[in-house]
Amino acid sequence: MGGAGLLVATDILKSNLAAEAPNSSHSTMIGVPFEARERVRMGIIGVGGRGTSLLGELLGVENVEIKAICDIIPAKVAHAQKAVTDKGQPEPKAFTKGDWDFKNLTQLDLDIVYIATPWNWHVPMAVEAMKNGKHAAVEVPACTTLEECWQLVDTSEATRKHCVILENCCYGENEMMVLDMVRDGVFGEITHGEAAYLHDLRSIVTANEGEGLWRRFPHMQRNGNLYPTHGLGPVAHYMDIHRGDRFDYMVSVSSREASLSAYVKANFPDADPKRAEKYICGDMNTSIIKTLKGRTILLQHDVVNPRPYSRLNSIQGTKGMFADYPARIFIDAPKKEDWDSIDLFQEKYAHPLWKKTGELARKMGGHGGMDYVMNYRLMDCIKRGLIPDIDVYDAAAWSAPTPLSETSVAQNGASQKFPDFTRGKWNVRSQSQGFAL
Ligand SMILES: NC(=O)c1ccc[n+]([C@@H]2O[C@H](COP(=O)([O-])OP(=O)(O)OC[C@H]3O[C@@H](n4cnc5c(N)ncnc54)[C@H](O)[C@@H]3O)[C@@H](O)[C@H]2O)c1
């Protein structure tokens, strides 16, 4: 993992200390709408696995023009350019001249820059895009240290450009439906949620291509939750985080490391350099977040154990609960003990965005359709000049569990305060603004 943001373990722990709000003379980005426009002109940095699939979905959204593509591997850019011209758009400009050529892309006349590169590049790229007058849409996690979280917040406020985290799981069919059920009071007063990223990535992180070229390295440098946002984003929405509540503090512990090293030992010959690697990230990291309004969130991360996929995606209130994998609902009633299928609630609560775009979204693939819905919705917000569903404060707070869990783990589970990235404005916005159509 070369270039920007390559930190050694001690630097990472130091930059985790930047928890206090830096002084700022700039006003908040909460509630700031995009400038409406008919067409969205876009640049994409990083067209590996994720950037290529995002591009495919964006090409299926009306009035989105892909103007520029950047990647350090020219063949990937050529492949992306062809995907664009195959859809009848003019060939996008290519930026392939090394690690920092993205800076030249951000000089073009564009409305937004999508960033789908390895984690250490997200912040320098988003900051450069915003400083050059473009909105930034960053893959997950948006940032990996508290210092970086603040860099995104400060730059977004100073430049008046949005920095959106591309948290596709917030746009899942179940997640959007459950959000509406929460808001309708179906589960009563919300007290607890469960969120996770439990996904066996052993073959992916040890491959000699794609994420295998960079995603294993954090496992040698950091012990904590490396990928918090897929589970946490939707639960943060259920709990109105930054829309009336806020993450207050968290505690975190990690199991010992065993599974990734066992996998490497079993699958690579003695001479393979991977055999000499030392992984320090515990197989299962478990955190508990407490919110200012007294709610709790169980947050887990495990990408190395053999197991079926789950994001837990659960929410509990005084009248009932939802839990995913499989999706099921329990509503309190006398003598009731069994789950109901989520399908029973579809007719009343299926989200309008899914009713409108669901058929196409499912056809476009992308994690069951949620990737298309996310891209469609973000482009729609820009074209219509709406407030983004997810802003820089969400990007920072949903990504912050990486450094906070790391510090807590290093201190035997000691409690870590979340910075208030909103600078006191977590309560000014009403819940109804999120996903308002
Ligand atoms: N939201 C999701 O469901 C989801 C799914 C997969 C990946 N991701 C995220 O997307 C991002 C990319 O992951 P991926 O799976 O596509 O990885 P990848 O390795 O397949 O692609 C990364 C691409 O970035 C390019 N790149 C690296 N440094 C660059 C630089 N300085 N300038 C330009 N290009 C550069 C690489 O050449 C590569 O093509 C990561 O942040 C990952 O966490 C999100």
Coordinates of C-alpha atoms and ligand atoms in Angstrom, one line a residue, residues 45-51 70-73 76 99 116-119 121-122 125 139-141 166 168 210-211 214-215 227 230 367, ligand 1:
I45 CA -10.9 8.0 -9.5
G46 CA -10.2 4.3 -9.1
V47 CA -11.8 1.9 -11.5
G48 CA -10.9 -1.5 -9.9
G49 CA -13.6 -3.8 -8.8
R50 CA -15.8 -1.2 -7.0
G51 CA -15.2 1.8 -9.3
C70 CA -8.4 8.1 -13.4
D71 CA -6.5 5.0 -12.3
I72 CA -2.8 4.2 -12.0
I73 CA -3.4 1.2 -14.3
K76 CA -8.4 -0.3 -16.3
D99 CA -0.3 8.1 -8.0
A116 CA -13.1 4.2 -5.2
T117 CA -9.5 3.7 -4.4
P118 CA -7.7 2.0 -1.5
W119 CA -8.5 3.5 1.9
W121 CA -6.1 7.5 -0.7
H122 CA -9.7 8.5 0.1
M125 CA -8.4 12.7 -3.1
E139 CA -16.2 4.9 -0.9
V140 CA -16.2 3.2 2.5
P141 CA -14.7 3.8 5.0
L166 CA -21.1 6.0 -0.6
N168 CA -24.8 1.6 -0.2
G210 CA -7.5 -6.3 -6.6
E211 CA -8.0 -5.8 -2.9
W214 CA -3.7 -3.5 -0.3
R215 CA -6.5 -4.7 2.0
Y227 CA -14.6 -1.6 8.2
H230 CA -21.8 -1.0 6.2
H367 CA -25.5 -6.0 -4.0
Ligands
LIG1 N1 -19.5 -0.1 -0.9 C1 -19.2 -1.4 -1.2 O1 -20.0 -2.3 -1.2 C2 -17.8 -1.7 -1.5 C3 -17.5 -2.8 -2.2 C4 -16.1 -3.1 -2.5 C5 -15.2 -2.1 -2.2 N2 -15.5 -0.9 -1.6 C6 -14.6 0.1 -1.4 O2 -14.2 0.7 -2.6 C7 -12.8 1.0 -2.6 C8 -12.0 0.3 -3.7 O3 -12.1 -1.0 -3.5 P1 -12.0 -2.1 -4.7 O4 -12.6 -3.3 -4.3 O5 -12.5 -1.5 -6.0 O6 -10.4 -2.2 -4.8 P2 -9.5 -2.5 -6.1 O7 -8.1 -2.7 -5.6 O8 -10.2 -3.5 -7.0 O9 -9.6 -1.1 -6.9 C9 -8.9 0.1 -6.4 C10 -8.4 0.8 -7.7 O10 -7.7 2.0 -7.3 C11 -6.6 2.2 -8.1 N3 -5.7 3.1 -7.5 C12 -4.9 2.9 -6.4 N4 -4.2 4.0 -6.1 C13 -4.6 5.0 -7.0 C14 -4.2 6.3 -7.2 N5 -3.3 6.9 -6.5 N6 -4.8 7.0 -8.2 C15 -5.7 6.4 -9.0 N7 -6.1 5.1 -8.8 C16 -5.5 4.4 -7.9 C17 -6.1 0.8 -8.3 O11 -5.2 0.7 -9.4 C18 -7.4 0.0 -8.5 O12 -7.8 -0.1 -9.8 C19 -12.3 0.7 -1.2 O13 -12.4 1.8 -0.4 C20 -13.3 -0.4 -0.7 O14 -13.4 -0.4 0.7 C21 -16.8 -0.7 -1.3

